Coordinates of C-alpha atoms in Angstrom, one line a residue:
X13 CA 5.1 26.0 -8.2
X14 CA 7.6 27.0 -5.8
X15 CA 11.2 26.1 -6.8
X16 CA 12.5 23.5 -4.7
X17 CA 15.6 23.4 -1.9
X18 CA 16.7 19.6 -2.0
X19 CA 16.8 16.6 -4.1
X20 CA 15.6 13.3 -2.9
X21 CA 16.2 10.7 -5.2
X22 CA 13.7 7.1 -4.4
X23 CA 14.7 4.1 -5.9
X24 CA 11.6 2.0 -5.7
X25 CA 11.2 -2.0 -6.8
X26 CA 8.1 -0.8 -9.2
X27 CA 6.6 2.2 -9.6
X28 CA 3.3 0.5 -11.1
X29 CA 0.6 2.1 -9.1
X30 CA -0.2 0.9 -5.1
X31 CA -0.2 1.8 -1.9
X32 CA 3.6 3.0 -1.6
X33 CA 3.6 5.2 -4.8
X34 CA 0.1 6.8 -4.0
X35 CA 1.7 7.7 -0.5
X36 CA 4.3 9.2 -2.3
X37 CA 2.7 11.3 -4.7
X38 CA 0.4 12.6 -1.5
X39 CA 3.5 13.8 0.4
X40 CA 5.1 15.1 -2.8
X41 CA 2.1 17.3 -3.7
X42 CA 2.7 18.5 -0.1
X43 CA 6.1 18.9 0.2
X44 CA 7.2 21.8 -2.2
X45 CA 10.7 22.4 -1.5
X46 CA 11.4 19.1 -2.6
X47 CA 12.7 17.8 -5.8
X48 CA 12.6 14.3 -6.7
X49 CA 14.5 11.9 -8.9
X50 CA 12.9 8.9 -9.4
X51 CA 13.8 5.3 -10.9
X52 CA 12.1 1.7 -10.7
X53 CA 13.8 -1.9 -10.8
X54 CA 11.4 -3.2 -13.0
X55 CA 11.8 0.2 -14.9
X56 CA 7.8 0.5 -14.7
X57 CA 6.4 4.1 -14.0
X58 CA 2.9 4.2 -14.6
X59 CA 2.4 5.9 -11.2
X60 CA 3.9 9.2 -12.6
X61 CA 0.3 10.2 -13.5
X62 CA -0.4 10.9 -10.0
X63 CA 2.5 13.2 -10.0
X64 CA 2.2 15.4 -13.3
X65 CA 1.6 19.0 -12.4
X66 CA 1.5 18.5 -8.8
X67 CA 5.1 18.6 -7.6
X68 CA 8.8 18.9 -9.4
X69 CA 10.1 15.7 -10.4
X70 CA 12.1 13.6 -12.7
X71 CA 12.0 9.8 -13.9
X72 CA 15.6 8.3 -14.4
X73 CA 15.5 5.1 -16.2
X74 CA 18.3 2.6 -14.5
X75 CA 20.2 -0.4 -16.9
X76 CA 19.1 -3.4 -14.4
X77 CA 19.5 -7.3 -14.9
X78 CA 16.5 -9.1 -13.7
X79 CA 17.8 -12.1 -11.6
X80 CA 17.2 -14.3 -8.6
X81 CA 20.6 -13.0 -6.6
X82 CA 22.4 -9.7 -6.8
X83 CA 23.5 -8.4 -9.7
X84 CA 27.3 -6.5 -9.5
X85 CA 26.6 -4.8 -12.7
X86 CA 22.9 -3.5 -11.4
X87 CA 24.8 -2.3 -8.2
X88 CA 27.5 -0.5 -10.2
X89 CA 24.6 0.9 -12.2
X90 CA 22.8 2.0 -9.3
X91 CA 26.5 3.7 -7.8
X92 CA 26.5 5.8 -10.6
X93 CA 23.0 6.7 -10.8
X94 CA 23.5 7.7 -6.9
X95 CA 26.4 9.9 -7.6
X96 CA 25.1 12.0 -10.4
X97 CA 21.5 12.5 -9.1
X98 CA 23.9 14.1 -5.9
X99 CA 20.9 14.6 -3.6
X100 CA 20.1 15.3 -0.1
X101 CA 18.4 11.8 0.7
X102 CA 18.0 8.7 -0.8
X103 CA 15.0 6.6 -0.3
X104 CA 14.6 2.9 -1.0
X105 CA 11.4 1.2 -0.8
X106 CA 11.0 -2.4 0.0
X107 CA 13.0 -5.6 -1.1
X108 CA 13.5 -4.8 -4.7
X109 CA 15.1 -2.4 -4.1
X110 CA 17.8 -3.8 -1.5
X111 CA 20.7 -3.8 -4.5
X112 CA 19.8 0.4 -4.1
X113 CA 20.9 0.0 -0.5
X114 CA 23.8 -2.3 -1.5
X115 CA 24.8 0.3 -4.3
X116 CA 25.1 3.2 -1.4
X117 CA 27.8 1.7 0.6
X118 CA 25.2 1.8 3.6
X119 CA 26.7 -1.6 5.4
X120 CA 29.4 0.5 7.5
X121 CA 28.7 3.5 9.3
X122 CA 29.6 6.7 7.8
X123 CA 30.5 5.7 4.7
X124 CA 27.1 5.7 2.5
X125 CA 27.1 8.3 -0.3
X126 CA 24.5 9.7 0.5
X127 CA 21.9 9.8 3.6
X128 CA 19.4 6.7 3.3
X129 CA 16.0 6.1 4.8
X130 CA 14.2 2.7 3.6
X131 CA 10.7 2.0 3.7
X132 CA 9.1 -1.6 4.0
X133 CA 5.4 -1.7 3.1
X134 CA 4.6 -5.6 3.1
X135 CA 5.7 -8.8 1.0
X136 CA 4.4 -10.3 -2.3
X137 CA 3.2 -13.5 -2.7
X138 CA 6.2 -15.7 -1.7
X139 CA 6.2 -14.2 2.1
X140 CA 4.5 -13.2 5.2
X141 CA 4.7 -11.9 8.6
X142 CA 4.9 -15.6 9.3
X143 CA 6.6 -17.3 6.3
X144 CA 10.0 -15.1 6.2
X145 CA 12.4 -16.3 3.3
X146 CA 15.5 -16.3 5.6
X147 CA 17.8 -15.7 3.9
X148 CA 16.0 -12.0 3.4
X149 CA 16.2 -12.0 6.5
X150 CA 19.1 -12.1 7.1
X151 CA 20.3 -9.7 4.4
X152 CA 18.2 -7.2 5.6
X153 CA 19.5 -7.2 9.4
X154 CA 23.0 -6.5 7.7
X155 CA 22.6 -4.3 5.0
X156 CA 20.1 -2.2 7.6
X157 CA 21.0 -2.1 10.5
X158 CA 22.7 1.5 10.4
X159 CA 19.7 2.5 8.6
X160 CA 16.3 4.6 9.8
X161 CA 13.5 2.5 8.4
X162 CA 10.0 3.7 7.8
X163 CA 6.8 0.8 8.5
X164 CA 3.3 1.5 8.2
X165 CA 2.0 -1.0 10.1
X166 CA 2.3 -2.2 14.0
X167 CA 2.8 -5.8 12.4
X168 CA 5.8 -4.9 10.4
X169 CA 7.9 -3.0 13.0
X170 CA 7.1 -5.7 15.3
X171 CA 8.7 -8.1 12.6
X172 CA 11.8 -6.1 11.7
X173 CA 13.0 -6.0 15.5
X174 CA 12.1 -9.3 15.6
X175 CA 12.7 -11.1 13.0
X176 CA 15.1 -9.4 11.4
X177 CA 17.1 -8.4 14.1
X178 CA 17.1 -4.4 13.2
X179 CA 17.5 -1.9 16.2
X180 CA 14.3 -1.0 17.1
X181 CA 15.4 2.7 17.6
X182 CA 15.7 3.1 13.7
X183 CA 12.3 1.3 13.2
X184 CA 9.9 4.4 13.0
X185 CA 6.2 3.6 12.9
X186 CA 4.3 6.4 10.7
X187 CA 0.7 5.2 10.1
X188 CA -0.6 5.8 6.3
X189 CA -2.9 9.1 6.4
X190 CA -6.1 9.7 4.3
X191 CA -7.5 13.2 3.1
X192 CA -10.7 13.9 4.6
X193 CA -11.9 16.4 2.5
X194 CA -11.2 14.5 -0.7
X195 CA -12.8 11.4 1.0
X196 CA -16.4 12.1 2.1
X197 CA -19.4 9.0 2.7
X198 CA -22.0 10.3 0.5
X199 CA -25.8 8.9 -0.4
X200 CA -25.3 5.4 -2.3
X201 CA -28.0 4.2 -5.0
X202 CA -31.2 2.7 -3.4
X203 CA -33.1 2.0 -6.6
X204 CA -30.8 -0.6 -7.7
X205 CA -28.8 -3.8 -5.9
X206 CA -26.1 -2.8 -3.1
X207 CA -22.4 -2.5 -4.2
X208 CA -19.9 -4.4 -2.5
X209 CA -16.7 -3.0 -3.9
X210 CA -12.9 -3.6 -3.9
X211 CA -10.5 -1.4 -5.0
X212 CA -6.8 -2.1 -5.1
X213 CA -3.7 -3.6 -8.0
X214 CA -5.1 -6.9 -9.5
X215 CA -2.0 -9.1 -8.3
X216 CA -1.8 -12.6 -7.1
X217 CA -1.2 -11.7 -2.9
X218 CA -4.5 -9.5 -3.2
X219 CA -6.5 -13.2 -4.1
X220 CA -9.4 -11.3 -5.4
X221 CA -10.2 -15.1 -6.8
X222 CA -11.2 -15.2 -2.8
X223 CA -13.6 -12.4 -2.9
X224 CA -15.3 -13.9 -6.1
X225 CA -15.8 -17.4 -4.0
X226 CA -17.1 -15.8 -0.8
X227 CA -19.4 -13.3 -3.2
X228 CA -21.0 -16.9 -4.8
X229 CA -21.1 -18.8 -1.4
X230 CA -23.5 -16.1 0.4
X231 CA -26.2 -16.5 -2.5
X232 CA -27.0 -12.8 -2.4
X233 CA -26.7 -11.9 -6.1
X234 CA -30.4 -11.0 -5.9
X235 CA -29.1 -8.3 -3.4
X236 CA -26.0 -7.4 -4.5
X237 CA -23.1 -7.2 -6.8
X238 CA -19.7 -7.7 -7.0
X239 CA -17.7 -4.0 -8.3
X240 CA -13.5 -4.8 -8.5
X241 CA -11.9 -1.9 -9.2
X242 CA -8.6 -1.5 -10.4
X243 CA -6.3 -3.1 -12.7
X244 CA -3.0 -5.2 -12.9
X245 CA -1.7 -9.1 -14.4
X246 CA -4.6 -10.9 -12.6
X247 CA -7.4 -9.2 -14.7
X248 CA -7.7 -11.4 -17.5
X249 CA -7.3 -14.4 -14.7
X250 CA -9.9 -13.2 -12.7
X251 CA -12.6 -12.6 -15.2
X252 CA -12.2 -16.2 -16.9
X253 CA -12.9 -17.2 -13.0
X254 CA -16.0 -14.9 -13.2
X255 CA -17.2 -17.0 -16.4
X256 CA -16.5 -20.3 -15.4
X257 CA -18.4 -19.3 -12.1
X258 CA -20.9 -18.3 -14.2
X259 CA -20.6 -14.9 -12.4
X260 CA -20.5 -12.8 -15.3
X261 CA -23.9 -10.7 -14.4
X262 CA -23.3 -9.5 -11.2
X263 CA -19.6 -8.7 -11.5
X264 CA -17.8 -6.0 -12.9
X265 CA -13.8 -5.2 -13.5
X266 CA -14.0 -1.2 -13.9
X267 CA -10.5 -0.9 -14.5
X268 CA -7.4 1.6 -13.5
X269 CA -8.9 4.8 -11.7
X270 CA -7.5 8.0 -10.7
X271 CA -10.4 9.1 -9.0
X272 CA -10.5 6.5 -6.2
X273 CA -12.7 8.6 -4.4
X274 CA -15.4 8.7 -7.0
X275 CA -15.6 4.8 -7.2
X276 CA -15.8 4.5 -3.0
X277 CA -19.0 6.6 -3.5
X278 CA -20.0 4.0 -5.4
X279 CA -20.2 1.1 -3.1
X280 CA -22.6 -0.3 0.0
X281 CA -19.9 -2.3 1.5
X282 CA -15.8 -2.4 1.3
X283 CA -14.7 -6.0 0.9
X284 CA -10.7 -6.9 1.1
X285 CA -9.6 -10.4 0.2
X286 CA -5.5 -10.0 0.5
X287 CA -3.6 -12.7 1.8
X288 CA -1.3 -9.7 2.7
X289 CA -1.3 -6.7 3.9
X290 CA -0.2 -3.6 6.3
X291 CA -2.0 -0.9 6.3
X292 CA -3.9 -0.7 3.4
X293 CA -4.8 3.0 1.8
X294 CA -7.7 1.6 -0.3
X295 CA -9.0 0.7 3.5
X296 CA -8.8 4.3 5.0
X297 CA -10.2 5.8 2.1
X298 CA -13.4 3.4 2.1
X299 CA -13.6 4.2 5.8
X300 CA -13.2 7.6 5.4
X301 CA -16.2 7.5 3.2
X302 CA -18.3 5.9 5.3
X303 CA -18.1 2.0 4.3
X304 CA -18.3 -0.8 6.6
X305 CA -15.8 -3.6 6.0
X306 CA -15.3 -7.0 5.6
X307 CA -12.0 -8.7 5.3
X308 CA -9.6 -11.0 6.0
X309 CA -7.2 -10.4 9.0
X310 CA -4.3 -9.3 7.6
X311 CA -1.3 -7.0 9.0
X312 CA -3.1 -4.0 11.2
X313 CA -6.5 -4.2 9.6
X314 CA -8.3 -5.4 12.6
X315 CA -6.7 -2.3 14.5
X316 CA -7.2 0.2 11.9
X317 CA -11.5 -0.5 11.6
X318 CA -13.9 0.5 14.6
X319 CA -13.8 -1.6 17.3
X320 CA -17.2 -2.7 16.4
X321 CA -16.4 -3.8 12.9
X322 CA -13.7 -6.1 14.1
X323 CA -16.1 -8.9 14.3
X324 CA -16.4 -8.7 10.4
X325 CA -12.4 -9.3 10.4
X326 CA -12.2 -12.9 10.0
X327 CA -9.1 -15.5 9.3
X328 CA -8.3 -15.6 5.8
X329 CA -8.7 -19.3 5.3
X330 CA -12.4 -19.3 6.3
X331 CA -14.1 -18.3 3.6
X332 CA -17.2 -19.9 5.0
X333 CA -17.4 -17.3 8.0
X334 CA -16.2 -14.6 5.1
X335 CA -19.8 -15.7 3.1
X336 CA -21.8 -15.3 6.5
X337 CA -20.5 -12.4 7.4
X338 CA -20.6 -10.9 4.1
X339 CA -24.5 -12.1 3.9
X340 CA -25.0 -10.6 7.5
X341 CA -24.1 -7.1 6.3
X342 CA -26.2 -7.3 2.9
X343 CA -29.0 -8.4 5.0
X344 CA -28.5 -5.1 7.6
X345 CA -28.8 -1.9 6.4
X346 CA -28.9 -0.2 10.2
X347 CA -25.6 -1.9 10.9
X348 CA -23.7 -0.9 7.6
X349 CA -24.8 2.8 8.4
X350 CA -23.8 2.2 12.0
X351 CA -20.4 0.5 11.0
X352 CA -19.5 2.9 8.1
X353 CA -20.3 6.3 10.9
X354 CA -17.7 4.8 13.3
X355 CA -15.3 4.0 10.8
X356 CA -15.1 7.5 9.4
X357 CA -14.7 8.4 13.2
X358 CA -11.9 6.1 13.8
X359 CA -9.8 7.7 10.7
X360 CA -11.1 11.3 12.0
X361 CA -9.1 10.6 15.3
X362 CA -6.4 8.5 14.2
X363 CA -5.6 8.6 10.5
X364 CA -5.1 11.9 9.3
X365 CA -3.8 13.6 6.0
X366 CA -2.0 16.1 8.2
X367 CA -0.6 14.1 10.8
X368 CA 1.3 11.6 8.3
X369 CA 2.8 15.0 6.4
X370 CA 4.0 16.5 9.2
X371 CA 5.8 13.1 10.3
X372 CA 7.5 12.8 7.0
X373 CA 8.3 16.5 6.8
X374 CA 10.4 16.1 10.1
X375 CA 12.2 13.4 9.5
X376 CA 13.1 14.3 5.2
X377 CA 14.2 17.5 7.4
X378 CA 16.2 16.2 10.1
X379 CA 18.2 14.4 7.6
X380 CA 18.6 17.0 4.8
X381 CA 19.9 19.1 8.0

């Protein structure tokens, strides 16, 4: 391993495993002459198995009061923390993490301890692109509006400039990438039923109790089953829906995975059931092997499928056209194969590995410079 040049310390709201932290570990494992310090607000760090033997890095724990407002004493903490770690950059991901951004001093212009870029990946549960929490809001247009802030998604940069008031010169638009060679369709079982499949963190926002009501309103258990990958606090939830539903035979909870690519070679048909999102990874990596898609139109995903899969995009309060549509693509295996060729096209042309690296590698340098 090559010895690294700079130190970027991220302070992230959770570093449970998800979209951001899987981003992260794939530009760390690509980005040797980086260090990283890293520490979590909820002090959870699961997601430093994707990062063991693949870049240099260290976990540092941070003394934090869980509360509804800000916490002086976590913001001192934080200071400290900020000062010892003495890096290069400092990178802040999302709303937990906004005491981080408080603790850095980066409110008045030139005097942050350190150089900040933020990133802002979606909301939980209590928000949306169209049910802001205002007073968020407002917090964020002050405490960053002298900052460079990273979105994934068309939907969210749209939302900072607009409703949060942020310059949209420091909004930077850097689409999630996915690794083609890791990613590949391949031939799916045809001696048994299809798989529809979900893969993602069992939390309350991704409603996967959705997914199990569309699966029983199209009536194609004869067909199909139901495959939800993944883990998180919903599991237990989620399967005693299964068994009141009587569900229990054709679905299956296969738990954590570090092999996501393994389990999208498992399924027929990529379902997503969020009632937010951006731009999901768990999306480009179905679609980079080959899946069509169903789901419910959330952030960018209606821009990020084939133009011809958009009609199997649908609003996430009909679950009734969710069941048809579902049914429609159980019932036509020309149109899955056609659906799941164009969507590996669409990530060949617009969704590279490569492309989001070499993004992130000139911006981390511009900074560090």
């Amino acid at each position: 391993m090559a010895v690294p040049e700079h130190t970027i310390y991220h302070v992230f709201s959770t570093f449970a495993v998800g979209g951001p932290q899987r981003r992260f570990a794939a530009l760390a494992r690509e980005m040797p002459a980086f260090h990283h310090v890293i520490s979590a607000m909820d002090n959870t760090y699961d997601a430093q198995e994707l990062l063991r033997g693949q870049c240099s890095y260290e976990i540092r724990p941070v003394e934090i009061e869980k509360g509804s407002g800000f916490s002086p004493a976590n913001i001192r903490h934080l200071r400290e923390h900020i000062k010892t770690v003495s890096a290069g950059l400092l990178c802040t991901y999302n709303w937990g993490s906004i005491e981080a951004v408080m603790a850095n001093g980066t409110v008045l212009p030139g005097k942050s301890l350190t150089p900040h870029l933020h990133f802002e990946d979606g909301f939980g549960p209590d928000e949306s692109p169209t049910r802001q929490n205002w007073k968020r809001s407002f917090a964020r247009c002050l405490l960053l509006r002298n900052t460079r802030i990273i979105v994934p998604s068309n939907v969210l940069k749209n939302l900072a400039c607009s409703k949060w008031g942020l310059n949209p010169k420091n909004v930077i638009y850097i689409p999630n990438g996915v690794n083609l060679e890791r990613f590949q369709g391949g031939q799916r079982l045809s001696d048994e039923r299809l798989v529809i499949g979900t893969l993602g963190a069992l939390r309350k926002e991704k409603n996967f109790a959705r997914l199990l009501r569309v699966y029983a309103q199209a009536s194609i258990a004869e067909k199909a089953r139901l495959v939800i990958a993944g883990d998180g606090p919903e599991r237990a939830a989620l399967q005693a829906l299964t068994l009141e539903m009587g569900l229990q035979d054709d679905v299956a909870f296969s738990g954590h995975t570090e092999n996501p690519e393994e389990v999208h070679a498992t399924f027929d048909i990529f379902a997503l059931s969020s009632d937010t999102e951006q731009m999901p990874i768990a999306l480009l990596e179905a679609m980079a092997c080959s899946l069509p898609v169903i789901s419910t139109d959330v952030g960018d995903v209606a821009q990020m499928v084939a133009e011809e899969n958009r009609r199997f995009i649908l609003p996430l309060m009909d679950e009734d056209r969710l069941a048809q549509a579902l049914s429609e693509l159980v019932n036509d295996p020309q149109g899955r194969k056609t659906l799941g060729y164009l969507n590996r096209r669409r990530v060949e042309q617009a969704y590279s590995h490569e492309a989001m690296v070499s993004q992130y590698q000139t911006i981390f340098s511009q900074i560090l410079r």
